[in-house]
Amino acid sequence: MGPLLYVGGLVFMFLLWIKVKGLDYVIVHQRWIFVCLFLLPLSVIFDVYYYVRAWVIFKMCSAPKLHDQRVRDIQRQVREWRREGGKSFMCTGRPGWLTVSLRVGKYKKTHKNIMINMMDVLEVDTKRQVVRVEPLANMGQLTALLTSIGWTLPVLPELDDLTVGGLVMGTGIESSSHIYGLFQHICVAFDLVLADGSLVRCTEEENSDLFHAVPWSCGTLGFLVAAEIKIVPAHAWVKLHYEPVRGLENICKRFTEASEDKRNTFVEGIQYSLDSAVIMTGTMTDYAEPDKINKIGLHFKPWFFKHVERYLKSNHAGVEYIPLRHYYHRHTRSIFWELQDIIPFGNNPLFRWLLGWMVPPKISLLKLTQGETIRRLYEQHHVVQDMLVPMKHLQTAITRFHQDIDVYPLWLCPFLLPPGRGMVHPKGQKEELYVDIGAYGEPKVKHFEAKASTRQLEKFVRDVHGFQMLYADVYMEREEFWEMFDGQLYHRLRDELGCKDAFPEVYNKICKSARH
């Protein structure tokens, strides 16, 4: 009885403290309490429910039948909207807080919400080497299924909660992208419900223009209801080499060399300061040296970016063997390095052993509970940006990031960008090696101002013919946006498919200058 009374007393005192201070105060100033007591348990419940549901549906082979029924329901909703006069734009009915993007889309309140509850893996075709999935199937779900049967995606973006629909309509990248390109480049077919309620399939050969225009369109050409994605054979382990590098020029030179070497299945860099970084290269293998195995995904293990930093501090290179799925989701537990700002002691060994199995909190739940005060604080004093620049401008770009925002660590991920006619392609007609520079954290520069500083970076990226990922805050004016992105095919298809009265233009949907 004694321990129960003690716990009950603690809970009573805690609730009394919240009553005295106010819930807003606790959520803003002691957010880790709210996250640890409420969001972590809720996140576990969410994960268990969705994984069990996906497993049962796939094993019972019921998903394909339900899929056709769900597609017809979406068509019915679109046709109803047309019969009612199409008085407002359409958008998916998925709540804005459920998306991984930190941006809060207000358009959900004014647009016609089309309910799209499609989160299943429909088919794994090992003969054709493709997997067919619905748009809300996520990366955690796909890796769990595919690796269990010996397959994987050539490009498998990092965070568990990233959905296929978000990665198709936006974009996705991973450390294998220097070989395979962005997520859109491993897709072979899209099924869409258009503004008139019709269902179309588009591939490189069939409805080719639409196939190329869909990526980066953010759901403004139609509703994605299925995608076919390439798969490749998986191996048990990733043999990962860690190489600490000093000096900005050396970092850029070594990173470029590693990215150009196609023998490396995976290439990634974490830059800890202007002149220090660790470059990682990996290959898949079925053999692992027992004394070099590191199951980095176990809940009690150090956060990956902290583990990598040890090689920098010791100034020694190293080799480890990491289970494939652990490698794919190596940054998930710490949400890259964002979780250190939410739970400052999250990498403490005691916390990892006791509560690490519940980490990370769902990004969607963090958004849902952040409140207006935290949202404003994050917007003004926090950076979450991915800028894609040609590899030849890497050194200049890192210097510019240092001057404008001074956020570390920086994530460096190379990718091959082939020529094309969609919104994102190289300037010429040849493929070009690019790099994603990911900045996530609190700027250290004294003169940081969210809009002005981001616009400076956006201008630099436009000048070197780079691109900004659209999940983040975008401050460009319309002319600047269409200077960065090629809108020729996109605008022509919006005219031809009757999208102008059905969906907002992508700029109006995502850019802060257009959203009021």
Short mmCIF file of C-alpha atoms in Angstrom, two decimals, residues 272-469:
data_model
loop_
_atom_site.label_atom_id
_atom_site.label_comp_id
_atom_site.label_asym_id
_atom_site.label_seq_id
_atom_site.Cartn_x
_atom_site.Cartn_y
_atom_site.Cartn_z
CA TYR A 272 29.52 19.19 -36.36
CA SER A 273 31.16 22.56 -37.00
CA LEU A 274 32.42 24.61 -39.94
CA ASP A 275 35.64 22.58 -40.11
CA SER A 276 34.81 19.18 -38.60
CA ALA A 277 32.65 16.33 -39.86
CA VAL A 278 32.31 12.56 -39.98
CA ILE A 279 31.74 11.00 -43.39
CA MET A 280 30.11 7.57 -43.46
CA THR A 281 30.14 5.08 -46.32
CA GLY A 282 28.41 1.73 -46.25
CA THR A 283 27.69 -1.42 -48.19
CA MET A 284 25.11 -4.17 -47.64
CA THR A 285 26.44 -7.60 -46.67
CA ASP A 286 25.21 -10.92 -45.29
CA TYR A 287 28.31 -11.41 -43.13
CA ALA A 288 29.29 -9.48 -40.00
CA GLU A 289 32.40 -9.67 -37.86
CA PRO A 290 30.96 -10.57 -34.42
CA ASP A 291 33.18 -8.15 -32.46
CA LYS A 292 32.13 -5.19 -34.66
CA ILE A 293 28.35 -5.59 -34.53
CA ASN A 294 26.42 -2.55 -33.28
CA LYS A 295 22.63 -2.89 -33.01
CA ILE A 296 22.23 0.88 -32.94
CA GLY A 297 18.42 0.73 -33.05
CA LEU A 298 18.05 -0.89 -29.60
CA HIS A 299 16.36 1.46 -27.15
CA PHE A 300 19.28 1.64 -24.71
CA LYS A 301 21.88 2.50 -27.35
CA PRO A 302 23.23 6.08 -27.67
CA TRP A 303 21.53 8.33 -30.19
CA PHE A 304 23.19 7.80 -33.55
CA PHE A 305 24.51 11.33 -34.07
CA LYS A 306 26.08 11.22 -30.59
CA HIS A 307 27.60 7.84 -31.34
CA VAL A 308 29.08 9.18 -34.59
CA GLU A 309 30.52 12.19 -32.77
CA ARG A 310 32.73 9.84 -30.72
CA TYR A 311 34.76 9.10 -33.84
CA LEU A 312 35.31 12.82 -34.32
CA LYS A 313 36.36 13.37 -30.70
CA SER A 314 38.74 10.41 -30.73
CA ASN A 315 39.96 11.36 -34.24
CA HIS A 316 39.95 7.70 -35.24
CA ALA A 317 38.21 6.00 -38.17
CA GLY A 318 36.21 2.86 -37.54
CA VAL A 319 34.05 0.09 -39.01
CA GLU A 320 30.82 -1.37 -37.66
CA TYR A 321 28.18 -3.82 -38.82
CA ILE A 322 24.64 -2.54 -38.26
CA PRO A 323 21.44 -4.55 -38.89
CA LEU A 324 19.84 -3.23 -42.08
CA ARG A 325 16.59 -2.02 -40.52
CA HIS A 326 18.50 -0.41 -37.64
CA TYR A 327 20.57 1.47 -40.19
CA TYR A 328 17.55 2.67 -42.15
CA HIS A 329 16.03 4.19 -39.01
CA ARG A 330 19.26 5.25 -37.31
CA HIS A 331 18.10 8.85 -36.85
CA THR A 332 14.50 8.01 -35.92
CA ARG A 333 14.87 7.70 -32.14
CA SER A 334 16.35 11.18 -31.80
CA ILE A 335 14.44 12.68 -34.81
CA PHE A 336 17.93 13.39 -36.19
CA TRP A 337 19.00 15.71 -33.32
CA GLU A 338 15.73 17.55 -32.71
CA LEU A 339 14.77 15.51 -29.64
CA GLN A 340 17.63 16.98 -27.58
CA ASP A 341 15.75 20.29 -27.56
CA ILE A 342 12.55 18.61 -26.34
CA ILE A 343 14.02 16.09 -23.87
CA PRO A 344 17.45 17.55 -22.94
CA PHE A 345 18.47 14.43 -20.99
CA GLY A 346 17.12 11.99 -23.59
CA ASN A 347 20.55 10.54 -24.41
CA ASN A 348 21.36 9.93 -20.73
CA PRO A 349 21.98 6.17 -20.23
CA LEU A 350 19.45 5.96 -17.38
CA PHE A 351 16.71 7.55 -19.50
CA ARG A 352 17.55 5.32 -22.46
CA TRP A 353 17.33 2.16 -20.34
CA LEU A 354 14.10 3.13 -18.57
CA LEU A 355 12.12 5.03 -21.24
CA GLY A 356 14.14 4.75 -24.44
CA TRP A 357 11.83 2.01 -25.74
CA MET A 358 9.04 4.61 -26.02
CA VAL A 359 11.13 7.15 -27.97
CA PRO A 360 10.52 9.05 -30.19
CA PRO A 361 7.24 10.83 -29.52
CA LYS A 362 5.13 10.99 -32.66
CA ILE A 363 5.83 14.22 -34.57
CA SER A 364 2.10 14.48 -35.23
CA LEU A 365 1.35 14.47 -31.48
CA LEU A 366 4.06 17.05 -30.86
CA LYS A 367 2.37 19.30 -33.43
CA LEU A 368 -1.10 18.69 -32.03
CA THR A 369 -0.07 19.71 -28.51
CA GLN A 370 2.45 22.47 -29.21
CA GLY A 371 0.01 25.38 -28.93
CA GLU A 372 0.30 28.79 -30.56
CA THR A 373 3.03 30.01 -28.18
CA ILE A 374 5.44 27.15 -28.94
CA ARG A 375 4.63 27.35 -32.64
CA ARG A 376 5.64 31.04 -32.70
CA LEU A 377 8.78 30.34 -30.66
CA TYR A 378 9.79 27.56 -33.04
CA GLU A 379 9.13 29.71 -36.08
CA GLN A 380 11.25 32.60 -34.81
CA HIS A 381 14.03 30.73 -32.99
CA HIS A 382 14.31 27.38 -34.71
CA VAL A 383 15.34 26.24 -38.17
CA VAL A 384 14.13 23.12 -39.99
CA GLN A 385 15.25 23.30 -43.62
CA ASP A 386 16.57 21.01 -46.33
CA MET A 387 18.27 22.80 -49.21
CA LEU A 388 19.32 20.84 -52.30
CA VAL A 389 22.36 22.30 -54.07
CA PRO A 390 24.72 21.06 -56.80
CA MET A 391 27.67 19.21 -55.27
CA LYS A 392 30.10 21.60 -56.99
CA HIS A 393 28.75 24.39 -54.76
CA LEU A 394 28.95 22.42 -51.48
CA GLN A 395 31.79 24.41 -49.91
CA THR A 396 30.19 27.77 -50.73
CA ALA A 397 26.82 26.50 -49.48
CA ILE A 398 28.15 25.33 -46.09
CA THR A 399 29.94 28.66 -45.65
CA ARG A 400 26.69 30.46 -46.43
CA PHE A 401 24.74 28.31 -43.95
CA HIS A 402 27.37 29.11 -41.31
CA GLN A 403 27.13 32.86 -41.94
CA ASP A 404 23.32 33.06 -42.17
CA ILE A 405 22.13 30.64 -39.48
CA ASP A 406 25.10 28.84 -37.81
CA VAL A 407 23.16 25.64 -37.03
CA TYR A 408 25.04 22.41 -36.24
CA PRO A 409 25.06 19.53 -36.78
CA LEU A 410 24.31 19.73 -40.51
CA TRP A 411 23.15 16.64 -42.36
CA LEU A 412 24.83 16.03 -45.72
CA CYS A 413 23.21 13.56 -48.11
CA PRO A 414 24.24 13.25 -51.78
CA PHE A 415 21.80 12.44 -54.57
CA LEU A 416 21.84 12.00 -58.32
CA LEU A 417 19.43 14.29 -60.17
CA PRO A 418 18.59 13.05 -63.69
CA PRO A 419 17.33 15.34 -66.48
CA GLY A 420 13.56 15.61 -66.76
CA ARG A 421 10.61 17.85 -67.47
CA GLY A 422 8.97 18.04 -64.04
CA MET A 423 9.40 20.75 -61.40
CA VAL A 424 12.88 19.62 -60.32
CA HIS A 425 15.73 18.75 -62.68
CA PRO A 426 19.28 19.93 -63.46
CA LYS A 427 19.88 23.01 -65.56
CA GLY A 428 21.27 21.06 -68.51
CA GLN A 429 20.34 17.80 -70.18
CA LYS A 430 22.78 15.66 -68.20
CA GLU A 431 22.38 14.08 -64.77
CA GLU A 432 24.12 15.97 -62.00
CA LEU A 433 25.26 15.15 -58.47
CA TYR A 434 23.51 17.25 -55.82
CA VAL A 435 23.66 17.32 -52.03
CA ASP A 436 20.90 17.82 -49.47
CA ILE A 437 22.07 20.11 -46.65
CA GLY A 438 19.74 19.59 -43.70
CA ALA A 439 19.73 22.21 -40.93
CA TYR A 440 17.67 21.34 -37.87
CA GLY A 441 18.09 23.31 -34.66
CA GLU A 442 18.51 26.67 -32.98
CA PRO A 443 20.49 29.29 -34.95
CA LYS A 444 23.53 30.65 -33.12
CA VAL A 445 23.98 33.82 -35.16
CA LYS A 446 23.03 37.01 -33.30
CA HIS A 447 21.33 38.60 -36.29
CA PHE A 448 18.96 35.67 -37.03
CA GLU A 449 15.46 36.66 -38.09
CA ALA A 450 13.35 33.82 -39.43
CA LYS A 451 11.99 35.43 -42.59
CA ALA A 452 15.01 37.54 -43.55
CA SER A 453 17.58 34.81 -42.84
CA THR A 454 15.62 32.12 -44.66
CA ARG A 455 15.09 34.39 -47.66
CA GLN A 456 18.86 34.95 -47.84
CA LEU A 457 19.39 31.18 -48.00
CA GLU A 458 16.60 30.78 -50.54
CA LYS A 459 18.20 33.39 -52.80
CA PHE A 460 21.57 31.64 -52.60
CA VAL A 461 19.94 28.30 -53.47
CA ARG A 462 18.14 29.83 -56.47
CA ASP A 463 21.37 31.44 -57.69
CA VAL A 464 23.18 28.08 -57.81
CA HIS A 465 20.14 26.35 -59.39
CA GLY A 466 19.24 24.46 -56.25
CA PHE A 467 15.91 23.61 -54.67
CA GLN A 468 14.22 23.94 -51.29
CA MET A 469 12.24 21.05 -49.82
#
